[in-house]
Amino acid sequence: MNFTRWSARLPGTQRRAAARDDRSSVPAARAESARPDGSPALPDDDSPVASGRASTETHPGPALDDLSAREILGRLPAAVALLHGPDHRIAYVNDAYEAAFGPRPSGVPAAEAMPELTQLSVVPLLDQVLRSGTARTVKSRRTAEGGSYTVTCTPVTAWSTTQDEDDKGAWADGKGKGGDKKDGRADGRREGGVLVYAADVTDHAEAAERLRTSERRHRETAVTLQRSLLPQELEQPDDLRIAATYQPGGTDAAVGGDWYDVITLGAGRTALVIGDVMGRGVRAAAVMGQLRTAVRAYARLDLPPHEVIQLLDVLAAEIDASQIATCVYAVHDPNEGHLVYASAGHLPILVRDEDGTVHRAADPTGPPLGTGGWIHTSGTIALPPGSTAVLYTDGLVERRSEDIDEGVASLARALSGAKGSPQVVCDRLIRSLGVTAEHDDDVAVLVVQHPARTGPHAELFHNAALDLLGGIEAAPRARAFATGVLTSWRFPVELRDLGVLATSELVANSLQHGTPPMRLGLRRTDRRLIIEVTDGDDHLPRRRQAEPADEAGRGISIIASIATSWGSRRTPGGGKAVWCEFALPR
């Protein structure tokens, strides 16, 4: 069987009949006579073209209908192959195909003689194209030789006939051999085939790969910067158990500016912070790093949460007025049993009680950082023993298909059933909210647990307090109280003596420079001894160098010398607290 005529269903072939030239309608002024050899003759000197009455010389080439399919496909610069029959035997390959893949024998199935089609994943499509009559395209696949091609398979229709041996493989076009056999058809038997059109896109593929490599390196740089600016190891306070998770967006999303931090403030108090810089890439990560550093600096001042947020608001506007960031800053005091927090446009804190009830922090919430002109305030939410607090960024709960409040509600439902260690809770929340490696936004989660201690472990945590009344008589009473408490807590003699000395100096400083009411507090954890004295005066003490002749001014220096750390802060109701800590021997 030989193929003598192909009629490829290519775009525009249906309009050929309407586009055929009607030579009888050509204007006489543009008519040309033919030479004896059949080629078009040049215009006569008297013709409008020769005399300048026509603006353009025309040298018409052969009409589309005058070209056979072989001539059309042979002139294409792209690789073209024609396959016929259910086993897709090779009927024809053009010169461009042979130049790209080498010569291919006619009549052999494509699966056997055209390995490049297998490499380009084209062979499985041939049956689909032949069966459905619908074109299929395989985009940018690579061959074993390293070239990349986009291949389109288009269904075509073939007329089959028997020819002479010397005309084997020739295509009859109705005008050459076989043209008088039923218009090129001997038996009229119709058979389908597939035209394979392969465009070399190696240069485009290599350019795209270079672009992807560049984007991947840029993303890796941003992720590395982001992770380096986050805390490498979370601080673990005595009274809390904390875990955090940061997950950058998927490979198609640039890294953002999500961050979190845990800062121990002293005297058992802990600051918790989480934020999100709007935007993507290295710039957002750099702004995030500046804000995180500023938060740690402001936290060391031991300011109320709303004052820290107020300072961050000013700083964010100075860093970049167009860069908006959200943040929530919270402080936990084990003696008070709640979180004091302030929020700048951030999502609400969620707290799960021991029985599974989830509470959502209410206002106050101000606008994002960098907007300016807003007076922030602090709020509180209970964090009793046995409870768990979750701070998070919008990537965890925000979805394009739903309102963000629905995402927060979904998180609350997931939190209500999440039990276990803080890291286990982190992982469960991530899974419950459907966050995967291909998530389209950064996610940061900070889980804080206030454990309920019972049994022998609870014996490591004690509190004792004494109201300081009676003027100068308060000092000896405070020393006696501290001696009795520290002895009952079975501290070593050396540590007990240092604790009594620190108590004496703190109380003396408060009696001299403070105002009533005054109170002494002693707290023992599994890691440290904390001594704190509060009074009604809000002037914070400072360490200074006393002159040899001075009779006072050495109290704070003595405390700084014997204690592991010390500090002071203003209290919310007016007044101050001065404290020091001693690390317990392991």
Short mmCIF file of C-alpha atoms in Angstrom, two decimals, residues 56-436:
data_model
loop_
_atom_site.label_atom_id
_atom_site.label_comp_id
_atom_site.label_asym_id
_atom_site.label_seq_id
_atom_site.Cartn_x
_atom_site.Cartn_y
_atom_site.Cartn_z
CA THR A 56 4.32 48.26 -7.99
CA GLU A 57 5.81 45.47 -10.07
CA THR A 58 4.28 42.08 -9.31
CA HIS A 59 6.01 38.74 -9.85
CA PRO A 60 3.46 36.24 -8.62
CA GLY A 61 4.79 32.94 -7.28
CA PRO A 62 2.93 29.66 -7.44
CA ALA A 63 -0.49 29.64 -5.83
CA LEU A 64 -1.07 27.51 -2.72
CA ASP A 65 -3.32 25.17 -4.72
CA ASP A 66 -0.51 24.64 -7.18
CA LEU A 67 1.73 23.11 -4.46
CA SER A 68 1.45 19.53 -3.29
CA ALA A 69 1.47 18.65 0.36
CA ARG A 70 5.03 17.33 -0.02
CA GLU A 71 6.20 20.67 -1.40
CA ILE A 72 4.49 22.63 1.38
CA LEU A 73 5.79 20.48 4.20
CA GLY A 74 9.23 20.21 2.65
CA ARG A 75 9.66 23.98 2.75
CA LEU A 76 8.82 24.27 6.46
CA PRO A 77 11.80 25.04 8.72
CA ALA A 78 10.33 22.92 11.52
CA ALA A 79 10.60 19.15 11.70
CA VAL A 80 7.51 17.48 10.19
CA ALA A 81 6.59 13.81 9.92
CA LEU A 82 3.48 12.14 8.48
CA LEU A 83 2.32 8.88 10.02
CA HIS A 84 -0.51 6.71 8.74
CA GLY A 85 -2.63 3.84 9.88
CA PRO A 86 -3.44 2.49 13.33
CA ASP A 87 0.19 1.47 13.90
CA HIS A 88 1.43 4.93 12.83
CA ARG A 89 3.75 3.91 10.03
CA ILE A 90 6.12 6.51 8.62
CA ALA A 91 4.82 7.99 5.37
CA TYR A 92 7.06 11.02 5.10
CA VAL A 93 9.62 13.13 6.97
CA ASN A 94 10.84 16.48 5.66
CA ASP A 95 14.42 17.67 5.39
CA ALA A 96 14.23 19.59 8.67
CA TYR A 97 13.17 16.39 10.47
CA GLU A 98 16.06 14.42 8.99
CA ALA A 99 18.48 17.22 9.91
CA ALA A 100 17.26 17.15 13.51
CA PHE A 101 16.83 13.40 14.08
CA GLY A 102 18.35 11.67 11.06
CA PRO A 103 16.68 9.84 8.14
CA ARG A 104 13.72 7.62 8.90
CA PRO A 105 12.62 4.62 6.77
CA SER A 106 9.16 4.72 5.20
CA GLY A 107 6.58 2.16 6.15
CA VAL A 108 8.06 1.37 9.59
CA PRO A 109 5.98 2.00 12.75
CA ALA A 110 6.96 5.19 14.54
CA ALA A 111 7.38 3.40 17.86
CA GLU A 112 10.19 1.31 16.32
CA ALA A 113 11.95 3.78 14.02
CA MET A 114 11.42 7.11 15.79
CA PRO A 115 12.87 6.90 19.32
CA GLU A 116 12.74 10.67 19.62
CA LEU A 117 8.93 10.50 19.75
CA THR A 118 9.18 8.19 22.75
CA GLN A 119 11.64 10.54 24.45
CA LEU A 120 9.29 13.46 23.82
CA SER A 121 6.28 11.50 25.19
CA VAL A 122 4.50 11.75 21.85
CA VAL A 123 3.85 8.07 21.08
CA PRO A 124 1.04 7.71 23.69
CA LEU A 125 -0.75 10.69 22.12
CA LEU A 126 -0.85 9.30 18.56
CA ASP A 127 -3.71 6.87 19.31
CA GLN A 128 -5.66 9.63 21.07
CA VAL A 129 -5.26 12.01 18.14
CA LEU A 130 -6.20 9.35 15.60
CA ARG A 131 -9.20 8.18 17.62
CA SER A 132 -10.58 11.58 18.70
CA GLY A 133 -9.70 13.65 15.66
CA THR A 134 -8.43 16.35 18.03
CA ALA A 135 -4.96 17.84 18.00
CA ARG A 136 -2.69 17.37 21.02
CA THR A 137 0.41 19.29 22.04
CA VAL A 138 3.38 18.31 24.18
CA LYS A 139 5.25 21.36 25.43
CA SER A 140 9.02 21.67 25.80
CA ARG A 141 10.25 18.11 26.27
CA ARG A 142 13.93 17.17 26.05
CA THR A 143 15.47 14.46 23.87
CA ALA A 144 18.41 12.26 24.77
CA GLU A 145 20.65 14.45 22.61
CA GLY A 146 19.79 17.47 24.76
CA GLY A 147 17.48 19.36 22.42
CA SER A 148 14.09 20.61 23.57
CA TYR A 149 11.03 20.50 21.35
CA THR A 150 7.38 21.44 21.44
CA VAL A 151 5.44 18.85 19.47
CA THR A 152 1.93 19.18 18.02
CA CYS A 153 0.09 16.14 16.66
CA THR A 154 -2.70 16.97 14.22
CA PRO A 155 -5.12 14.47 12.62
CA VAL A 156 -4.99 14.28 8.80
CA THR A 157 -6.89 12.30 6.12
CA ALA A 158 -5.12 10.14 3.46
CA TRP A 159 -6.28 8.49 0.24
CA SER A 160 -4.64 5.13 -0.42
CA THR A 161 -3.97 3.52 -3.82
CA THR A 162 -1.62 1.06 -5.48
CA GLN A 163 1.15 2.51 -7.61
CA ASP A 164 3.87 1.31 -9.87
CA GLU A 165 7.08 0.23 -8.22
CA ASP A 166 8.99 3.07 -9.84
CA ASP A 167 6.55 5.51 -8.29
CA LYS A 168 6.75 3.95 -4.85
CA GLY A 169 6.47 6.51 -2.15
CA ALA A 170 5.55 9.34 -4.54
CA TRP A 171 2.58 11.56 -3.84
CA ALA A 172 0.09 12.07 -6.65
CA ASP A 173 -1.47 15.52 -6.67
CA GLY A 174 -4.09 14.92 -9.38
CA LYS A 175 -1.81 16.25 -12.09
CA GLY A 176 1.14 13.81 -12.19
CA LYS A 177 1.25 10.03 -12.09
CA GLY A 178 -1.99 8.51 -10.98
CA GLY A 179 -3.77 11.76 -11.59
CA ASP A 180 -6.11 10.15 -14.11
CA LYS A 181 -7.12 7.38 -11.70
CA LYS A 182 -10.25 8.76 -10.10
CA ASP A 183 -8.53 12.05 -9.32
CA GLY A 184 -5.52 10.29 -7.84
CA ARG A 185 -7.54 7.62 -6.03
CA ALA A 186 -7.56 4.04 -7.33
CA ASP A 187 -9.88 2.31 -4.88
CA GLY A 188 -11.23 5.32 -2.97
CA ARG A 189 -10.30 3.75 0.33
CA ARG A 190 -9.86 6.42 2.99
CA GLU A 191 -7.36 6.08 5.85
CA GLY A 192 -6.42 8.38 8.73
CA GLY A 193 -3.04 9.57 9.85
CA VAL A 194 -1.23 12.01 12.13
CA LEU A 195 0.94 14.98 11.21
CA VAL A 196 3.72 15.47 13.75
CA TYR A 197 5.05 19.04 13.92
CA ALA A 198 8.12 19.51 16.14
CA ALA A 199 9.41 23.02 16.85
CA ASP A 200 12.92 23.36 18.27
CA VAL A 201 12.66 25.41 21.48
CA THR A 202 16.07 24.55 22.91
CA ASP A 203 17.12 28.18 23.20
CA HIS A 204 13.84 29.12 24.87
CA ALA A 205 14.06 26.15 27.25
CA GLU A 206 17.63 26.99 28.22
CA ALA A 207 16.70 30.63 28.80
CA ALA A 208 13.73 29.53 30.92
CA GLU A 209 15.95 27.19 32.91
CA ARG A 210 18.44 29.97 33.53
CA LEU A 211 15.59 32.18 34.70
CA ARG A 212 14.28 29.45 37.02
CA THR A 213 17.77 28.90 38.40
CA SER A 214 18.15 32.61 39.04
CA GLU A 215 14.75 32.77 40.76
CA ARG A 216 15.58 29.69 42.81
CA ARG A 217 18.85 31.22 43.99
CA HIS A 218 17.08 34.48 44.80
CA ARG A 219 14.48 32.59 46.80
CA GLU A 220 17.13 30.55 48.62
CA THR A 221 18.94 33.77 49.51
CA ALA A 222 15.73 35.30 50.87
CA VAL A 223 14.84 32.15 52.84
CA THR A 224 18.37 31.97 54.27
CA LEU A 225 18.19 35.62 55.27
CA GLN A 226 14.74 35.12 56.76
CA ARG A 227 15.77 32.10 58.82
CA SER A 228 18.99 33.76 59.97
CA LEU A 229 16.98 36.69 61.34
CA LEU A 230 14.62 34.44 63.29
CA PRO A 231 15.72 33.14 66.71
CA GLN A 232 17.93 30.10 66.20
CA GLU A 233 16.87 28.72 69.58
CA LEU A 234 13.83 29.85 71.53
CA GLU A 235 14.32 31.01 75.08
CA GLN A 236 12.49 28.74 77.51
CA PRO A 237 11.19 30.60 80.58
CA ASP A 238 10.81 28.83 83.90
CA ASP A 239 7.03 29.06 83.95
CA LEU A 240 6.19 28.50 80.27
CA ARG A 241 6.76 25.88 77.60
CA ILE A 242 7.15 27.36 74.12
CA ALA A 243 7.51 26.08 70.54
CA ALA A 244 7.41 27.89 67.21
CA THR A 245 7.22 26.97 63.53
CA TYR A 246 8.10 28.98 60.46
CA GLN A 247 7.27 27.67 56.99
CA PRO A 248 8.07 29.74 53.87
CA GLY A 249 5.60 29.81 51.01
CA GLY A 250 5.79 27.29 48.16
CA THR A 251 8.36 27.49 45.38
CA ASP A 252 6.13 29.78 43.32
CA ALA A 253 5.80 32.28 46.16
CA ALA A 254 8.56 34.63 47.23
CA VAL A 255 9.50 34.48 50.90
CA GLY A 256 7.75 37.03 53.10
CA GLY A 257 8.47 38.88 56.35
CA ASP A 258 6.86 36.73 59.06
CA TRP A 259 8.72 36.60 62.37
CA TYR A 260 8.37 35.65 66.03
CA ASP A 261 10.44 35.97 69.18
CA VAL A 262 10.52 35.08 72.87
CA ILE A 263 12.29 37.47 75.26
CA THR A 264 12.87 36.82 78.96
CA LEU A 265 12.47 40.10 80.83
CA GLY A 266 13.64 39.02 84.26
CA ALA A 267 11.80 38.38 87.52
CA GLY A 268 10.02 35.49 85.79
CA ARG A 269 8.33 37.71 83.19
CA THR A 270 8.40 36.84 79.47
CA ALA A 271 7.67 38.86 76.33
CA LEU A 272 6.08 37.10 73.32
CA VAL A 273 6.01 38.73 69.91
CA ILE A 274 4.87 37.76 66.42
CA GLY A 275 4.59 39.93 63.33
CA ASP A 276 4.26 40.04 59.57
CA VAL A 277 5.83 42.50 57.14
CA MET A 278 3.64 42.97 54.08
CA GLY A 279 5.50 42.20 50.88
CA ARG A 280 7.84 39.53 49.59
CA GLY A 281 11.49 38.91 48.96
CA VAL A 282 14.73 40.13 50.47
CA ARG A 283 13.33 43.60 51.17
CA ALA A 284 10.53 42.27 53.39
CA ALA A 285 12.98 39.99 55.20
CA ALA A 286 15.37 42.90 55.79
CA VAL A 287 12.61 45.10 57.23
CA MET A 288 11.51 42.19 59.40
CA GLY A 289 15.05 41.86 60.77
CA GLN A 290 15.16 45.54 61.71
CA LEU A 291 11.80 45.36 63.47
CA ARG A 292 12.73 42.21 65.37
CA THR A 293 15.98 43.78 66.56
CA ALA A 294 14.10 46.90 67.66
CA VAL A 295 11.55 44.80 69.57
CA ARG A 296 14.32 43.12 71.56
CA ALA A 297 15.87 46.51 72.37
CA TYR A 298 12.55 48.04 73.46
CA ALA A 299 11.69 44.92 75.47
CA ARG A 300 14.83 45.39 77.56
CA LEU A 301 13.36 48.68 78.72
CA ASP A 302 10.57 46.59 80.27
CA LEU A 303 7.90 48.95 78.94
CA PRO A 304 4.18 48.16 78.86
CA PRO A 305 3.12 46.43 75.61
CA HIS A 306 1.31 49.45 74.15
CA GLU A 307 4.40 51.62 74.61
CA VAL A 308 6.54 49.08 72.77
CA ILE A 309 4.03 49.03 69.91
CA GLN A 310 4.01 52.83 69.88
CA LEU A 311 7.79 52.93 69.49
CA LEU A 312 7.67 50.29 66.74
CA ASP A 313 5.06 52.32 64.88
CA VAL A 314 7.39 55.30 64.68
CA LEU A 315 10.35 53.13 63.70
CA ALA A 316 8.43 51.33 60.94
CA ALA A 317 7.53 54.66 59.33
CA GLU A 318 11.19 55.71 59.44
CA ILE A 319 12.44 52.47 57.91
CA ASP A 320 10.07 52.59 54.94
CA ALA A 321 6.82 54.54 54.93
CA SER A 322 5.43 52.29 52.17
CA GLN A 323 6.20 49.06 54.05
CA ILE A 324 3.28 48.07 56.29
CA ALA A 325 3.71 45.53 59.08
CA THR A 326 1.45 43.97 61.70
CA CYS A 327 2.57 42.90 65.16
CA VAL A 328 1.29 41.71 68.52
CA TYR A 329 3.42 42.08 71.66
CA ALA A 330 2.42 40.31 74.88
CA VAL A 331 3.96 39.98 78.33
CA HIS A 332 3.36 37.11 80.76
CA ASP A 333 3.87 37.55 84.52
CA PRO A 334 3.59 34.28 86.46
CA ASN A 335 2.36 36.16 89.54
CA GLU A 336 -0.63 37.60 87.67
CA GLY A 337 -1.80 34.61 85.58
CA HIS A 338 -2.64 36.48 82.38
CA LEU A 339 -1.15 37.99 79.21
CA VAL A 340 -0.96 41.75 78.84
CA TYR A 341 -0.83 42.52 75.13
CA ALA A 342 -1.08 45.21 72.48
CA SER A 343 -1.76 44.62 68.80
CA ALA A 344 -0.98 46.66 65.68
CA GLY A 345 -3.35 45.30 63.04
CA HIS A 346 -2.53 41.69 63.87
CA LEU A 347 -4.84 38.71 64.22
CA PRO A 348 -6.20 37.95 67.72
CA ILE A 349 -4.45 35.70 70.22
CA LEU A 350 -6.29 32.44 70.93
CA VAL A 351 -6.15 30.76 74.36
CA ARG A 352 -7.32 27.22 75.04
CA ASP A 353 -8.29 26.37 78.63
CA GLU A 354 -7.51 23.00 80.15
CA ASP A 355 -11.08 21.82 79.45
CA GLY A 356 -10.82 22.64 75.72
CA THR A 357 -12.66 25.97 75.72
CA VAL A 358 -11.05 28.46 73.35
CA HIS A 359 -11.05 32.20 74.08
CA ARG A 360 -10.29 34.91 71.57
CA ALA A 361 -8.49 38.06 72.64
CA ALA A 362 -10.67 41.11 72.13
CA ASP A 363 -9.66 44.69 71.47
CA PRO A 364 -7.53 46.73 71.81
CA THR A 365 -6.23 46.41 68.25
CA GLY A 366 -4.81 49.42 66.44
CA PRO A 367 -3.80 49.91 62.80
CA PRO A 368 -0.65 48.28 61.36
CA LEU A 369 2.80 49.60 62.15
CA GLY A 370 3.95 52.53 60.06
CA THR A 371 0.57 54.22 59.69
CA GLY A 372 1.14 56.69 62.56
CA GLY A 373 -1.34 58.92 64.34
CA TRP A 374 -2.80 56.20 66.59
CA ILE A 375 -2.56 55.91 70.36
CA HIS A 376 -2.23 52.21 71.18
CA THR A 377 -3.55 50.67 74.39
CA SER A 378 -2.98 47.38 76.19
CA GLY A 379 -5.47 44.63 76.92
CA THR A 380 -5.39 41.39 78.93
CA ILE A 381 -6.40 37.78 78.38
CA ALA A 382 -6.27 35.07 81.07
CA LEU A 383 -3.57 32.40 80.83
CA PRO A 384 -4.14 30.17 83.88
CA PRO A 385 -2.16 26.99 84.60
CA GLY A 386 -3.04 24.27 82.10
CA SER A 387 -3.88 26.70 79.30
CA THR A 388 -2.31 27.15 75.86
CA ALA A 389 -1.96 30.39 73.88
CA VAL A 390 -1.41 30.55 70.11
CA LEU A 391 0.02 33.53 68.24
CA TYR A 392 0.10 33.23 64.42
CA THR A 393 0.35 35.10 61.13
CA ASP A 394 -2.31 35.41 58.44
CA GLY A 395 -0.73 32.73 56.25
CA LEU A 396 -2.12 30.12 58.63
CA VAL A 397 -5.78 31.19 58.37
CA GLU A 398 -6.18 33.32 55.23
CA ARG A 399 -7.61 31.67 52.10
CA ARG A 400 -8.71 33.29 48.85
CA SER A 401 -11.98 31.36 48.87
CA GLU A 402 -13.19 32.40 52.34
CA ASP A 403 -13.31 35.27 54.77
CA ILE A 404 -10.40 35.47 57.18
CA ASP A 405 -12.78 35.25 60.17
CA GLU A 406 -13.77 31.79 58.96
CA GLY A 407 -10.10 30.84 58.95
CA VAL A 408 -9.70 32.08 62.55
CA ALA A 409 -12.78 30.07 63.53
CA SER A 410 -11.27 26.97 61.88
CA LEU A 411 -8.08 27.53 63.85
CA ALA A 412 -10.08 27.82 67.08
CA ARG A 413 -11.80 24.50 66.36
CA ALA A 414 -8.47 22.84 65.63
CA LEU A 415 -6.96 24.29 68.81
CA SER A 416 -9.81 23.04 70.97
CA GLY A 417 -8.80 19.45 70.22
CA ALA A 418 -5.04 19.93 70.07
CA LYS A 419 -3.27 18.36 73.03
CA GLY A 420 0.31 17.45 73.77
CA SER A 421 3.56 19.38 73.90
CA PRO A 422 3.83 22.83 72.28
CA GLN A 423 5.65 21.38 69.25
CA VAL A 424 2.98 18.72 68.82
CA VAL A 425 0.29 21.42 68.97
CA CYS A 426 2.20 23.44 66.35
CA ASP A 427 2.34 20.49 63.96
CA ARG A 428 -1.31 19.60 64.48
CA LEU A 429 -2.47 23.15 63.77
CA ILE A 430 -0.39 23.28 60.59
CA ARG A 431 -1.90 20.01 59.36
CA SER A 432 -5.45 20.88 60.42
CA LEU A 433 -5.38 24.15 58.49
CA GLY A 434 -4.15 22.40 55.34
CA VAL A 435 -0.74 24.07 55.16
CA THR A 436 1.59 22.11 52.87
#
